[in-house]
Amino acid sequence: MSDGLDTFSVENQAWLVLLMESPSNDDLLLDGLHLYLDRASEARFLNSMKLEKCGEWVGNNAPARLQIRLSEAAKSSKHPAYGAFRTGLSKSGGLERAYPKAPV
């Protein structure tokens, strides 16, 4: 999973979409996401644009049931790698689509 996010090719994107369809794969997906973000935080060079793009793509393609868990994963560290992913995730608007504001 983390390698799929790292290379981010069209084939890997299709595989990730299939992985997100099944609720039984949620823990595997989130474990891979944490591994990906941990590796990015330990890298010598922080590619924040890539992390932001990844967060935006994941937020746009993840089903509603994953949006809160993705948001929690993105907030689990104060490292700039997590911050870049969190920025992309918030740009996607996935959490707002999954849980729209109630009309008052």
GROMACS .gro file of C-alpha atoms in nm:
model
  104
    1MET     CA    1   0.000   0.000   0.000
    2SER     CA    2   0.270   0.250   0.091
    3ASP     CA    3   0.459   0.165  -0.227
    4GLY     CA    4   0.140   0.231  -0.424
    5LEU     CA    5   0.118   0.579  -0.279
    6ASP     CA    6   0.487   0.638  -0.327
    7THR     CA    7   0.500   0.564  -0.702
    8PHE     CA    8   0.143   0.682  -0.764
    9SER     CA    9   0.118   0.544  -1.118
   10VAL     CA   10  -0.214   0.494  -1.297
   11GLU     CA   11  -0.202   0.121  -1.221
   12ASN     CA   12  -0.142   0.187  -0.853
   13GLN     CA   13  -0.424   0.440  -0.843
   14ALA     CA   14  -0.664   0.181  -0.987
   15TRP     CA   15  -0.542  -0.075  -0.733
   16LEU     CA   16  -0.591   0.174  -0.447
   17VAL     CA   17  -0.947   0.250  -0.562
   18LEU     CA   18  -1.023  -0.124  -0.555
   19LEU     CA   19  -0.864  -0.151  -0.212
   20MET     CA   20  -1.085   0.131  -0.080
   21GLU     CA   21  -1.405  -0.034  -0.203
   22SER     CA   22  -1.399  -0.313   0.055
   23PRO     CA   23  -1.445  -0.224   0.423
   24SER     CA   24  -1.242  -0.531   0.518
   25ASN     CA   25  -0.933  -0.361   0.370
   26ASP     CA   26  -0.966  -0.037   0.572
   27ASP     CA   27  -0.708  -0.133   0.834
   28LEU     CA   28  -0.461  -0.243   0.565
   29LEU     CA   29  -0.512   0.085   0.382
   30LEU     CA   30  -0.458   0.296   0.693
   31ASP     CA   31  -0.154   0.096   0.804
   32GLY     CA   32  -0.004   0.152   0.459
   33LEU     CA   33  -0.087   0.522   0.478
   34HIS     CA   34   0.089   0.554   0.814
   35LEU     CA   35   0.392   0.370   0.675
   36TYR     CA   36   0.396   0.601   0.372
   37LEU     CA   37   0.377   0.913   0.589
   38ASP     CA   38   0.638   0.780   0.833
   39ARG     CA   39   0.878   0.712   0.546
   40ALA     CA   40   0.815   1.060   0.407
   41SER     CA   41   0.882   1.215   0.747
   42GLU     CA   42   1.216   1.032   0.774
   43ALA     CA   43   1.331   1.115   0.420
   44ARG     CA   44   1.620   1.352   0.363
   45PHE     CA   45   1.409   1.562   0.126
   46LEU     CA   46   1.049   1.654   0.202
   47ASN     CA   47   0.844   1.660  -0.117
   48SER     CA   48   0.546   1.851   0.020
   49MET     CA   49   0.386   1.900  -0.322
   50LYS     CA   50   0.378   1.523  -0.377
   51LEU     CA   51   0.234   1.464  -0.030
   52GLU     CA   52  -0.029   1.731  -0.081
   53LYS     CA   53  -0.127   1.586  -0.419
   54CYS     CA   54  -0.148   1.240  -0.263
   55GLY     CA   55  -0.371   1.370   0.017
   56GLU     CA   56  -0.598   1.542  -0.231
   57TRP     CA   57  -0.626   1.231  -0.448
   58VAL     CA   58  -0.695   1.003  -0.152
   59GLY     CA   59  -0.957   1.246  -0.017
   60ASN     CA   60  -1.130   1.265  -0.354
   61ASN     CA   61  -1.136   0.889  -0.406
   62ALA     CA   62  -1.194   0.752  -0.056
   63PRO     CA   63  -1.548   0.651   0.039
   64ALA     CA   64  -1.733   0.837   0.311
   65ARG     CA   65  -1.668   0.567   0.571
   66LEU     CA   66  -1.291   0.637   0.552
   67GLN     CA   67  -1.294   1.016   0.563
   68ILE     CA   68  -1.281   1.054   0.940
   69ARG     CA   69  -1.011   0.789   0.977
   70LEU     CA   70  -0.805   0.955   0.704
   71SER     CA   71  -0.839   1.288   0.880
   72GLU     CA   72  -0.728   1.131   1.209
   73ALA     CA   73  -0.428   0.971   1.037
   74ALA     CA   74  -0.328   1.306   0.886
   75LYS     CA   75  -0.349   1.473   1.228
   76SER     CA   76  -0.154   1.202   1.410
   77SER     CA   77   0.177   1.391   1.388
   78LYS     CA   78   0.293   1.751   1.373
   79HIS     CA   79   0.567   1.668   1.122
   80PRO     CA   80   0.550   1.878   0.801
   81ALA     CA   81   0.500   1.558   0.595
   82TYR     CA   82   0.175   1.493   0.777
   83GLY     CA   83   0.085   1.861   0.744
   84ALA     CA   84   0.129   1.854   0.367
   85PHE     CA   85  -0.086   1.541   0.340
   86ARG     CA   86  -0.346   1.704   0.569
   87THR     CA   87  -0.352   2.015   0.347
   88GLY     CA   88  -0.423   1.805   0.039
   89LEU     CA   89  -0.685   1.605   0.224
   90SER     CA   90  -0.867   1.921   0.330
   91LYS     CA   91  -0.845   2.062  -0.024
   92SER     CA   92  -1.026   1.755  -0.153
   93GLY     CA   93  -1.332   1.837   0.057
   94GLY     CA   94  -1.394   1.467   0.117
   95LEU     CA   95  -1.487   1.510   0.481
   96GLU     CA   96  -1.734   1.786   0.396
   97ARG     CA   97  -1.892   1.571   0.122
   98ALA     CA   98  -1.919   1.273   0.355
   99TYR     CA   99  -2.062   1.476   0.642
  100PRO     CA  100  -2.227   1.792   0.507
  101LYS     CA  101  -2.321   2.070   0.744
  102ALA     CA  102  -2.675   2.050   0.871
  103PRO     CA  103  -2.906   2.327   0.754
  104VAL     CA  104  -2.994   2.539   1.054
   0.00000   0.00000   0.00000
